[in-house]
Short mmCIF file of C-alpha atoms in Angstrom, two decimals:
data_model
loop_
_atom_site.label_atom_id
_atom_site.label_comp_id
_atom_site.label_asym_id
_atom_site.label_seq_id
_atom_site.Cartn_x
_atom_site.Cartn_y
_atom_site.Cartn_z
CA UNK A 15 -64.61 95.97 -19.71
CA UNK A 16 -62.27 93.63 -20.51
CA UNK A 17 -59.38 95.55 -17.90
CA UNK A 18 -62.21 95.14 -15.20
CA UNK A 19 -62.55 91.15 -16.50
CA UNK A 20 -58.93 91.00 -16.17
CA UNK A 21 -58.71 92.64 -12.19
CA UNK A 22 -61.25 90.34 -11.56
CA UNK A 23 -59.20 87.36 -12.92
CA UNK A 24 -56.30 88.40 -10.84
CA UNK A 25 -57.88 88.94 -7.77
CA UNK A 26 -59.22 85.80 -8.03
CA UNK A 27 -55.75 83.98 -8.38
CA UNK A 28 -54.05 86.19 -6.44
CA UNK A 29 -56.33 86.45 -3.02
CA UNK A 30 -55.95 83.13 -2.30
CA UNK A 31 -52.34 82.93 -2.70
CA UNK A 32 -51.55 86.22 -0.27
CA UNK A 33 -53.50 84.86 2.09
CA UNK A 34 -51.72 81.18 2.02
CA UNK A 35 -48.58 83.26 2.20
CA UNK A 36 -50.18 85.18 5.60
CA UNK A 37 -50.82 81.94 7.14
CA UNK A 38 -47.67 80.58 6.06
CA UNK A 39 -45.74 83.67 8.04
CA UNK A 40 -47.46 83.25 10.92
CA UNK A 41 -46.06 79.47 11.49
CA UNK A 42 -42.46 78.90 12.34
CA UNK A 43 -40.21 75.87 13.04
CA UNK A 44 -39.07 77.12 16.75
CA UNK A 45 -40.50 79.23 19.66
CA UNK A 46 -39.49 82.43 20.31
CA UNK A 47 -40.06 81.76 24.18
CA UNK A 48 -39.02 79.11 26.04
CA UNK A 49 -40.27 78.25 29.18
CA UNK A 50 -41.58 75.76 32.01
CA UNK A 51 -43.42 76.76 34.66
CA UNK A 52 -42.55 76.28 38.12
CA UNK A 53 -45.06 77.12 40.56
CA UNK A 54 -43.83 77.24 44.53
CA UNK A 55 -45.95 77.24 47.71
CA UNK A 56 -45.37 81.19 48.27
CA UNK A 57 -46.57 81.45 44.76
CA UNK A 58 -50.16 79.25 45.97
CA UNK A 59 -49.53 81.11 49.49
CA UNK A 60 -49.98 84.66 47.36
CA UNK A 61 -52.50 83.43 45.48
CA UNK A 62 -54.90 82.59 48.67
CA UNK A 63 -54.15 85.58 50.06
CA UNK A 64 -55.66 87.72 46.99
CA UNK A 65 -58.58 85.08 47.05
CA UNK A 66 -59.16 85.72 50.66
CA UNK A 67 -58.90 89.16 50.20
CA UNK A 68 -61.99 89.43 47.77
CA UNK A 69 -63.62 86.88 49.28
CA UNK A 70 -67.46 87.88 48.83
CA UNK A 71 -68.94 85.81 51.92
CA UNK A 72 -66.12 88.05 54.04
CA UNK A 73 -66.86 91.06 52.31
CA UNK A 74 -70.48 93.02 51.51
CA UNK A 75 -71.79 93.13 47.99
CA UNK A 76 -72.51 96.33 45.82
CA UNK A 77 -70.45 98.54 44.10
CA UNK A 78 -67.42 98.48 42.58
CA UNK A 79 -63.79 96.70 43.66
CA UNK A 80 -60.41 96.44 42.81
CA UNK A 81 -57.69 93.53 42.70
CA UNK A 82 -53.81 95.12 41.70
CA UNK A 83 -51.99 91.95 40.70
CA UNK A 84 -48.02 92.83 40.20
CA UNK A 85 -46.02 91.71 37.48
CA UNK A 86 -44.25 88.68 38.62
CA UNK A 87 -47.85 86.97 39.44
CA UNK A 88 -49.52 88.44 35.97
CA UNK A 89 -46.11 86.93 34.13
CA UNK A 90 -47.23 83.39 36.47
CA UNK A 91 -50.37 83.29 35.53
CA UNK A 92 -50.02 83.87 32.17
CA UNK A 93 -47.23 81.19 31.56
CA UNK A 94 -49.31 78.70 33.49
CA UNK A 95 -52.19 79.09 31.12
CA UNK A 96 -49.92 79.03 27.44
CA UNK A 97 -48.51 75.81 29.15
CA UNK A 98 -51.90 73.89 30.17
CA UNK A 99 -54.00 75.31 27.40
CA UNK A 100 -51.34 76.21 24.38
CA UNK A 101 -48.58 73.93 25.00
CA UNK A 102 -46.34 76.72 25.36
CA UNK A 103 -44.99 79.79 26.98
CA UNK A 104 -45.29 83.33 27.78
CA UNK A 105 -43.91 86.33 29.09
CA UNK A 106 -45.46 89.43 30.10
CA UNK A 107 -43.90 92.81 30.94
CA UNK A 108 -46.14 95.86 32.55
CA UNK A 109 -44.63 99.25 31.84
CA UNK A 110 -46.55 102.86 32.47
CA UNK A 111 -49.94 102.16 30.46
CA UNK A 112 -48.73 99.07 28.41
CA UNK A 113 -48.75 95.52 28.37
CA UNK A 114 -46.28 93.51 26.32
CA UNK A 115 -46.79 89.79 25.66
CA UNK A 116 -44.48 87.52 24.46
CA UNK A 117 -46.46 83.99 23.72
CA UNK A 118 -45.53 80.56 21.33
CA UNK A 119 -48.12 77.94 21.10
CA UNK A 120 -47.23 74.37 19.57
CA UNK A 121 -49.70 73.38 16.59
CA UNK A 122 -47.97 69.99 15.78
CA UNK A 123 -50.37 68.99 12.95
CA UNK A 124 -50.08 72.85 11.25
CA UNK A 125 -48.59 71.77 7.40
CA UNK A 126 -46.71 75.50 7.34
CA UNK A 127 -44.43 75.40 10.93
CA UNK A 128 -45.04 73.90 14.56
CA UNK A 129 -44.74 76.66 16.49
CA UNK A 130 -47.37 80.27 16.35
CA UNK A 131 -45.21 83.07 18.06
CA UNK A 132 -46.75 86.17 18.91
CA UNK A 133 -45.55 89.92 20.33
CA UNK A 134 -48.37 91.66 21.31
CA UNK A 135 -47.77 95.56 23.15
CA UNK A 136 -50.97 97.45 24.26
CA UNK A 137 -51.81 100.69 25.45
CA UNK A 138 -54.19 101.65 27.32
CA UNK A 139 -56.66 104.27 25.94
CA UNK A 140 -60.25 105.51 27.37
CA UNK A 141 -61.71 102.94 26.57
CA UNK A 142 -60.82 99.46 24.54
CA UNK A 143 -56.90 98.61 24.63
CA UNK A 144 -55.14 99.71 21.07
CA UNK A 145 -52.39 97.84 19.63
CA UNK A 146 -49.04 99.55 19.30
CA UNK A 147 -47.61 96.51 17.83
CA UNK A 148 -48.69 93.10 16.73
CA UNK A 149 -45.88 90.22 15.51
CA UNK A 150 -47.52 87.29 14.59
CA UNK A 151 -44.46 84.85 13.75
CA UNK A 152 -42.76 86.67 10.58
CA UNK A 153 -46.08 88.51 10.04
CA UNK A 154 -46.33 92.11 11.14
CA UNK A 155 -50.29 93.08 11.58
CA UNK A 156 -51.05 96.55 10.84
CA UNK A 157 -52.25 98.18 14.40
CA UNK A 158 -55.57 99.15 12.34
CA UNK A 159 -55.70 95.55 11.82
CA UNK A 160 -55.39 94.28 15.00
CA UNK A 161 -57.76 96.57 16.86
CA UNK A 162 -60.19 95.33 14.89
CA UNK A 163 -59.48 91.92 15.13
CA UNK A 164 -59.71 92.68 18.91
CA UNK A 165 -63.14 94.59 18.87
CA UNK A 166 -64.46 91.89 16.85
CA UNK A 167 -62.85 88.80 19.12
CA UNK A 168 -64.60 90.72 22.19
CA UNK A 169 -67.76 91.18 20.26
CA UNK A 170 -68.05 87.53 19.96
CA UNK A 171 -66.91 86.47 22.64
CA UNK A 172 -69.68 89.09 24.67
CA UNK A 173 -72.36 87.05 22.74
CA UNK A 174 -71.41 83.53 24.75
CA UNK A 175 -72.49 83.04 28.48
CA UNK A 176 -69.12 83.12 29.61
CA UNK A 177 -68.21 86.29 27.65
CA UNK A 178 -71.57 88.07 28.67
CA UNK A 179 -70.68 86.86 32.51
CA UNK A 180 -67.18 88.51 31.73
CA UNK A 181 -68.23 91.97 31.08
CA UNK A 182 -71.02 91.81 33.65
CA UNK A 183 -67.82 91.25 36.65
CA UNK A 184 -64.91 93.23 34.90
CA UNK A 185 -65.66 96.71 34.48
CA UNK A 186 -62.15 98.30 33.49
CA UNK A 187 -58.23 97.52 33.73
CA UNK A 188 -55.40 99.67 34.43
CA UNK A 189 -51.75 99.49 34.47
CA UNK A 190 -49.00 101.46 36.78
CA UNK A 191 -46.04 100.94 38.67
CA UNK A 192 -45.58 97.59 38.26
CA UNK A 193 -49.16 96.20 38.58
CA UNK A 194 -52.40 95.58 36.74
CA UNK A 195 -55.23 97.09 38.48
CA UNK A 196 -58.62 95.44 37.61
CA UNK A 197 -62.17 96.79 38.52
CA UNK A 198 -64.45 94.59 38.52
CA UNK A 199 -68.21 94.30 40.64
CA UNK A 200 -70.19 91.15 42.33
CA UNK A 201 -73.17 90.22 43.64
CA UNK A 202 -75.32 87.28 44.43
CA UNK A 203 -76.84 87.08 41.30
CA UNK A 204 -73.47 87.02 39.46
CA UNK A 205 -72.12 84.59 41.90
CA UNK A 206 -75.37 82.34 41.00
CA UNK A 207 -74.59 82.85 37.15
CA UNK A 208 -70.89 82.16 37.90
CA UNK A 209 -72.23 78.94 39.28
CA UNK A 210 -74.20 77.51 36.10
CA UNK A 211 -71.85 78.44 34.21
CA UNK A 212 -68.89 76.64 35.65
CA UNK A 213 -69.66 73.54 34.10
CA UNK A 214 -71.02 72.89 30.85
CA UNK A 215 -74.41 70.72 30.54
CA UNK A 216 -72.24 68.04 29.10
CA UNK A 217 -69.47 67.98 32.24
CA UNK A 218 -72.67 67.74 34.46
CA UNK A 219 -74.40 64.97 32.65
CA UNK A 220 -70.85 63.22 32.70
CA UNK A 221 -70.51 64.27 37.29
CA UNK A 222 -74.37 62.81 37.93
CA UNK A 223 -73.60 59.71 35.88
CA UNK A 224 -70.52 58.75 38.15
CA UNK A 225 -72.35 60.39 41.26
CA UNK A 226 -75.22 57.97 40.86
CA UNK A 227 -72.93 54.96 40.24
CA UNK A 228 -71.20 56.13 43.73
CA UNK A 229 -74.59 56.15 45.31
CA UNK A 230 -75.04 52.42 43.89
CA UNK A 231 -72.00 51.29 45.49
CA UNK A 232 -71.31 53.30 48.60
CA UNK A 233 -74.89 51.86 49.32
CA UNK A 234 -73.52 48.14 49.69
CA UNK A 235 -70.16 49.07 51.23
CA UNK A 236 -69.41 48.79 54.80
CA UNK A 237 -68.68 51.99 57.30
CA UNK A 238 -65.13 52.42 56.21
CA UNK A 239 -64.33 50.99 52.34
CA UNK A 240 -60.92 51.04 50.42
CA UNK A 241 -60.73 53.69 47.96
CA UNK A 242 -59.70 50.39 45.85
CA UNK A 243 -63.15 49.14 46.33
CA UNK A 244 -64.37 52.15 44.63
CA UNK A 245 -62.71 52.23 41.64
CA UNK A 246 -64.00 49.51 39.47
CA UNK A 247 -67.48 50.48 39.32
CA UNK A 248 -66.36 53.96 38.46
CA UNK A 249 -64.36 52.97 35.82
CA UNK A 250 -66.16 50.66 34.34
CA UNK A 251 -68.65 53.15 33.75
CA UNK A 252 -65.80 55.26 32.09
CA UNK A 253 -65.49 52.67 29.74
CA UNK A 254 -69.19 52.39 29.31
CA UNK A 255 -69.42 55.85 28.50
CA UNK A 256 -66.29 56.31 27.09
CA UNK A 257 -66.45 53.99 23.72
CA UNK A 258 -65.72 55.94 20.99
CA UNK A 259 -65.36 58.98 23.24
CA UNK A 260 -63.64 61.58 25.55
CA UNK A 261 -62.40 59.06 27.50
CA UNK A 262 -60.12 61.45 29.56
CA UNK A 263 -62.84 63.30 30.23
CA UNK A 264 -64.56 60.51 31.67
CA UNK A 265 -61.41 59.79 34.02
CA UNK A 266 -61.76 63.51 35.11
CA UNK A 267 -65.12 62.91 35.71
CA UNK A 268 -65.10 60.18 37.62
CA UNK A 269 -61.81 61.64 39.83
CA UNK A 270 -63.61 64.63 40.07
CA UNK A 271 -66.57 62.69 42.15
CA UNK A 272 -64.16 60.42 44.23
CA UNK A 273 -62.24 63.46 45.38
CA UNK A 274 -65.72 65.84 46.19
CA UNK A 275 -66.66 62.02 48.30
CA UNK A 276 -63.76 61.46 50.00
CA UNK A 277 -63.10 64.93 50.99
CA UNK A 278 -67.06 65.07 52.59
CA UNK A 279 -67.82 67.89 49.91
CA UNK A 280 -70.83 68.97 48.11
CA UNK A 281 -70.58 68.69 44.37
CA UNK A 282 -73.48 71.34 44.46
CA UNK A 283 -70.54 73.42 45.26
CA UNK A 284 -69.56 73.32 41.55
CA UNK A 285 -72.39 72.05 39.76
CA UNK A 286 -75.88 73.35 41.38
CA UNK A 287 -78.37 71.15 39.84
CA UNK A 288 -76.17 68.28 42.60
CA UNK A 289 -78.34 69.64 45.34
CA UNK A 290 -81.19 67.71 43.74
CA UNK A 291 -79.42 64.70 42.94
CA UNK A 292 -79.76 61.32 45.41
CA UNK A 293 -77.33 62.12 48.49
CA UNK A 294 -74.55 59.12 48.94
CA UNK A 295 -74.57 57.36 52.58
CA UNK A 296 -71.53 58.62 53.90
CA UNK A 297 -68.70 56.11 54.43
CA UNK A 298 -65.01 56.91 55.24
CA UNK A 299 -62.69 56.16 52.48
CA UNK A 300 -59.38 54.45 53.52
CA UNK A 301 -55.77 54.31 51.59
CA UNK A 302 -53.13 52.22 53.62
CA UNK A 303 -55.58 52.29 56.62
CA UNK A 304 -55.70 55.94 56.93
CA UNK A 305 -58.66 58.27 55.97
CA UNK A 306 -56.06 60.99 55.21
CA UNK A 307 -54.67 59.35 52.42
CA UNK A 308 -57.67 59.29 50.35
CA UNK A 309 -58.22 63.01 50.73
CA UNK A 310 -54.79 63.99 49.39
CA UNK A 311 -54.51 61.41 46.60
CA UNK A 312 -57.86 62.34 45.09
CA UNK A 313 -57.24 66.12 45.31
CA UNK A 314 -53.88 66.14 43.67
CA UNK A 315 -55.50 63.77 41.15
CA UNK A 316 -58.40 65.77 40.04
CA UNK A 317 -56.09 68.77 39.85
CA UNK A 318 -54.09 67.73 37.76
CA UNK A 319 -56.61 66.39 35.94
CA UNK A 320 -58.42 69.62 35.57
CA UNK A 321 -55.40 72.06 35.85
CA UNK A 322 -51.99 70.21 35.17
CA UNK A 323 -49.18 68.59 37.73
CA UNK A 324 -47.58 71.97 38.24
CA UNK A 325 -50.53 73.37 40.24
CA UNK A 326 -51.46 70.36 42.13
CA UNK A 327 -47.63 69.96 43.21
CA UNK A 328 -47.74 73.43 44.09
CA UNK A 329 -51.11 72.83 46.13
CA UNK A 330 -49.97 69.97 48.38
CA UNK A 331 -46.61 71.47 49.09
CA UNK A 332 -48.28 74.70 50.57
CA UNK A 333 -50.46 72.68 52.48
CA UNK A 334 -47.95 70.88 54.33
CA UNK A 335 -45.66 73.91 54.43
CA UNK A 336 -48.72 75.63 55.65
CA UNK A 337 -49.10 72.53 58.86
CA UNK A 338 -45.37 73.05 59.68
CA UNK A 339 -46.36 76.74 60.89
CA UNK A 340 -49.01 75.44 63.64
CA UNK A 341 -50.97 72.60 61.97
CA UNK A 342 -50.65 69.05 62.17
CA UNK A 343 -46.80 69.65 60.87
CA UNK A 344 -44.88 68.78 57.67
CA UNK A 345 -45.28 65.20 56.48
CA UNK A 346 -43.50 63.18 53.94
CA UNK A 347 -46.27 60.41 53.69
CA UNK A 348 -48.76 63.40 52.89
CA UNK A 349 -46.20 64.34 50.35
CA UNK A 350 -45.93 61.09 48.71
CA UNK A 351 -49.80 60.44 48.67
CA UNK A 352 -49.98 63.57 46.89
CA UNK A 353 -47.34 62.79 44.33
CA UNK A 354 -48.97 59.71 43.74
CA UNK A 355 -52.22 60.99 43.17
CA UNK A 356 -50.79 63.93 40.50
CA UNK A 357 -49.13 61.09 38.61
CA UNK A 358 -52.51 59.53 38.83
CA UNK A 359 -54.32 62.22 37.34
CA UNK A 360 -51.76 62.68 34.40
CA UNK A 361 -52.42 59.62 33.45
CA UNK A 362 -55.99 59.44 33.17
CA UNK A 363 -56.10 63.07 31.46
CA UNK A 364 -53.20 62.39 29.15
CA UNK A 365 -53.53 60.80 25.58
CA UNK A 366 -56.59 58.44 24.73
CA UNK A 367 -54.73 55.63 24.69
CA UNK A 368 -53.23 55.90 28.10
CA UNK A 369 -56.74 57.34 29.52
CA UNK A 370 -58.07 54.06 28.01
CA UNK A 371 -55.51 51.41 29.73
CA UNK A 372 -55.96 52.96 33.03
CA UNK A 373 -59.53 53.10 33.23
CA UNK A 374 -59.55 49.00 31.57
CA UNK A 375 -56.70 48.33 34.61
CA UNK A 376 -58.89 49.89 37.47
CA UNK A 377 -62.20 48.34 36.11
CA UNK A 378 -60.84 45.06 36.31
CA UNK A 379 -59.79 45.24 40.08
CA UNK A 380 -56.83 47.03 41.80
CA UNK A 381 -54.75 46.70 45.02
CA UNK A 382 -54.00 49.73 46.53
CA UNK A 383 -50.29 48.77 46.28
CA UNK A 384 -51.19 49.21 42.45
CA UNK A 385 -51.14 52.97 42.46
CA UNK A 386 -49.91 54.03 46.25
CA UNK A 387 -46.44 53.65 46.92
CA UNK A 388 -45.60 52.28 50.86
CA UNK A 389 -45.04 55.18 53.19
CA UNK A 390 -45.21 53.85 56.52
CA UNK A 391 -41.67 54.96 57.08
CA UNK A 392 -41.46 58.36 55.81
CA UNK A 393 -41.90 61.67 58.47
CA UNK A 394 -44.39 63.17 59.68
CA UNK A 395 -45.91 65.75 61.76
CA UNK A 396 -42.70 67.46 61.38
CA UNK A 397 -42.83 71.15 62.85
CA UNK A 398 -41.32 74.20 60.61
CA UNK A 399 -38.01 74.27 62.87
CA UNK A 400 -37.82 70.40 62.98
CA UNK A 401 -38.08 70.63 59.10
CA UNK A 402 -35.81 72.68 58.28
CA UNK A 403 -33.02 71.55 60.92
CA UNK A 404 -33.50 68.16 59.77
CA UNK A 405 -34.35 68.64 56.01
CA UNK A 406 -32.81 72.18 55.18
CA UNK A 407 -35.94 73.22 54.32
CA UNK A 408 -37.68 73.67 50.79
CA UNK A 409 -34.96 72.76 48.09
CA UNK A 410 -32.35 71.61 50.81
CA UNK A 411 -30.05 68.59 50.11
CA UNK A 412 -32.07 66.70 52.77
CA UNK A 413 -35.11 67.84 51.31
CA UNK A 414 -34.02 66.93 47.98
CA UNK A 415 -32.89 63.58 49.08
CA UNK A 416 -36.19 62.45 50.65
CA UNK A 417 -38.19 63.70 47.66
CA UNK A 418 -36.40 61.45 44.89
CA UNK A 419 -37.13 58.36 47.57
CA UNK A 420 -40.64 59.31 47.19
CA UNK A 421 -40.16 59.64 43.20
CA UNK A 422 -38.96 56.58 42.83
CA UNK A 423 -41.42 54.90 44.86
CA UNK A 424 -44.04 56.48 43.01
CA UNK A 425 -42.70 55.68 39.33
CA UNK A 426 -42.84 51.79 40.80
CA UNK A 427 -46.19 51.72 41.34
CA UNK A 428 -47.74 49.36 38.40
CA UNK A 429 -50.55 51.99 37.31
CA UNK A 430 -47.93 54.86 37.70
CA UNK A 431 -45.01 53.79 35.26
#
């Protein structure tokens, strides 16, 4: 009895402890990868081209399909997320039947390190992946271990809406030669669940309450308005709604529904209960007298926003490399609007404080000098030879040169700095 007393004693003492010094392991004072991302227009070019691929109105639904997505994009993809969701970086290497990732995440308020670095390989089996190896900072997890810790992660995550979505669309992975081959299945109905799901009841509470104060003012504005005139009702509603709140997420929201406007775009397209909310009168939205302006400032705003300044740098570059080839042709002023508008959206997503003072600046009354730089004298309509003759291309000195001018200019905008 009393050995049994005395087990008991020391398990009690001793559990906590070992697991304190688990948790301690895991945390260390530097990342094991180190990485930024940089995302290029081929890399937004090869994206498209996979989403146009599987695109289900160009396609017919039933049974099953298959997206192979090689390495390099995988390793992209990856990175991209650690860095927008983790505030890190990643690496990822496919071999014959095996996935390695490499991943450190910043936890600046952890007590034990800053830094969670992880080395995950897994092999493909039948059925669920199995761990050959699992490094969690100094920690090594025992593969029994970690397969469960995966079985139950996917068990809980299958009991959300998203995770229950997930397995309905993703039917089985596979890796060769380079590539990760993914099965997956659609139909209407899932495309109607991916829908509701896309926003959560809160984000769609926040879109109506900024559509309906766009309805209010678009109402009383003439047939072409300043996207300056827009603003202060917007965001004084973000400050409405934001005290003692998410008030970045009140900035997104509000960008969000200035970009859908201004772009002539359903925001049933993302949220569908905004087919049965009061339709705006349509006006065209100006920036420095053009209706073009509007379009790109918004769009790189709520993108990076939503997704971070890599992507929506990545996005307006293709699109003007993609108007050299045959479009309306490579323009610096469409560049600059653009840069303007990611620096924008930054701001209003970054820290609270920040989010705050833009959203008090904008509800108070703005020039449009106040966030878009002058571009009148920048080029434009530019062909792909003329570009790159005159410019070097992409990364070319010229290139390079014209692109700090529009830095600059953008970083002396008053809302910008």
């Amino acid at each position: 009895m009393r050995f049994l007393a005395r087990t008991f004693l020391l398990l009690l003492f001793t559990l906590p402890i070992l697991a304190i010094a688990a948790v301690w392991l895991c945390f260390q004072d530097a990342p094991s990868v180190v990485r930024s991302v940089q995302l290029t227009s081929q890399d937004i070019e090869n994206a498209k081209r996979i989403i146009d691929q599987h695109d289900p109105r160009k396609t017919n639904y039933g049974g099953p399909r298959t997206v192979a997505i090689n390495e390099q994009e995988l390793d992209l993809m990856l990175n991209y997320a650690a860095s927008r969701f983790g505030r890190g970086a990643a690496r990822v290497t496919l071999r014959p039947a095996t996935v390695r990732l490499q991943a450190s995440a910043e936890i600046p308020q952890s007590p034990f390190g800053r830094y969670v670095n992880v080395d995950a390989a897994l092999r493909e089996t039948g059925a669920l992946p199995r761990f050959d190896q699992l490094q969690i900072g100094r920690l090594s997890v025992p593969a029994t271990v970690a397969d469960y810790l995966l079985r139950e992660g996917l068990r809980r995550m299958a009991a959300t809406d998203r995770g229950e979505l997930a397995a309905d669309i993703v039917k089985g992975a596979s890796v060769a030669n380079g590539r990760l081959t993914v099965t997956y299945v659609w139909s209407s109905e899932i495309e109607e669940r991916v829908r509701a799901v896309l926003l959560s009841p809160a984000d769609q509470a926040r879109l109506r309450a900024y559509h309906d104060r766009l309805v209010e003012t678009v109402a009383k504005a003439p047939n072409k308005v300043s996207l300056a005139a827009l603003m202060p009702p917007l965001f004084q509603t973000v400050l409405e709604r934001g005290a003692g709140g998410d008030v970045a997420a009140e900035n997104r929201a509000a960008i969000v529904a200035l970009a859908f406007y201004a772009n002539g775009t359903d925001l049933a397209r993302i949220a569908p209960a905004a087919a049965q909310w009061p339709q705006a009168a349509r006006r065209t939205v100006t920036l420095a007298g053009r209706d073009d302006f509007p379009k790109h400032f918004l769009l790189s705003a709520a993108i990076a926003a939503e997704a971070g300044s890599p992507l929506a740098d990545a996005v307006g570059l293709y699109k003007e490399v993609d108007d050299s080839r045959g479009g309306s042709g490579f323009s610096f002023n469409d560049i600059a609007a653009d840069r303007a508008g990611t620096r924008f959206g930054e701001i209003a997503s970054h820290s609270p404080e920040r989010a705050r003072k833009l959203a008090q600046a904008l509800a108070s009354g703005v020039k449009e000098s106040d966030f878009m730089p002058d571009v009148a004298d920048l080029p434009e309509f530019l062909p792909e030879a003329e570009f790159k003759r005159r410019y070097g291309g992409i990364g070319g000195r010229g290139y390079n040169n014209m692109m700090a001018t529009i830095e600059k200019r953008v970083a002396s905008r008053p809302l910008l700095r």
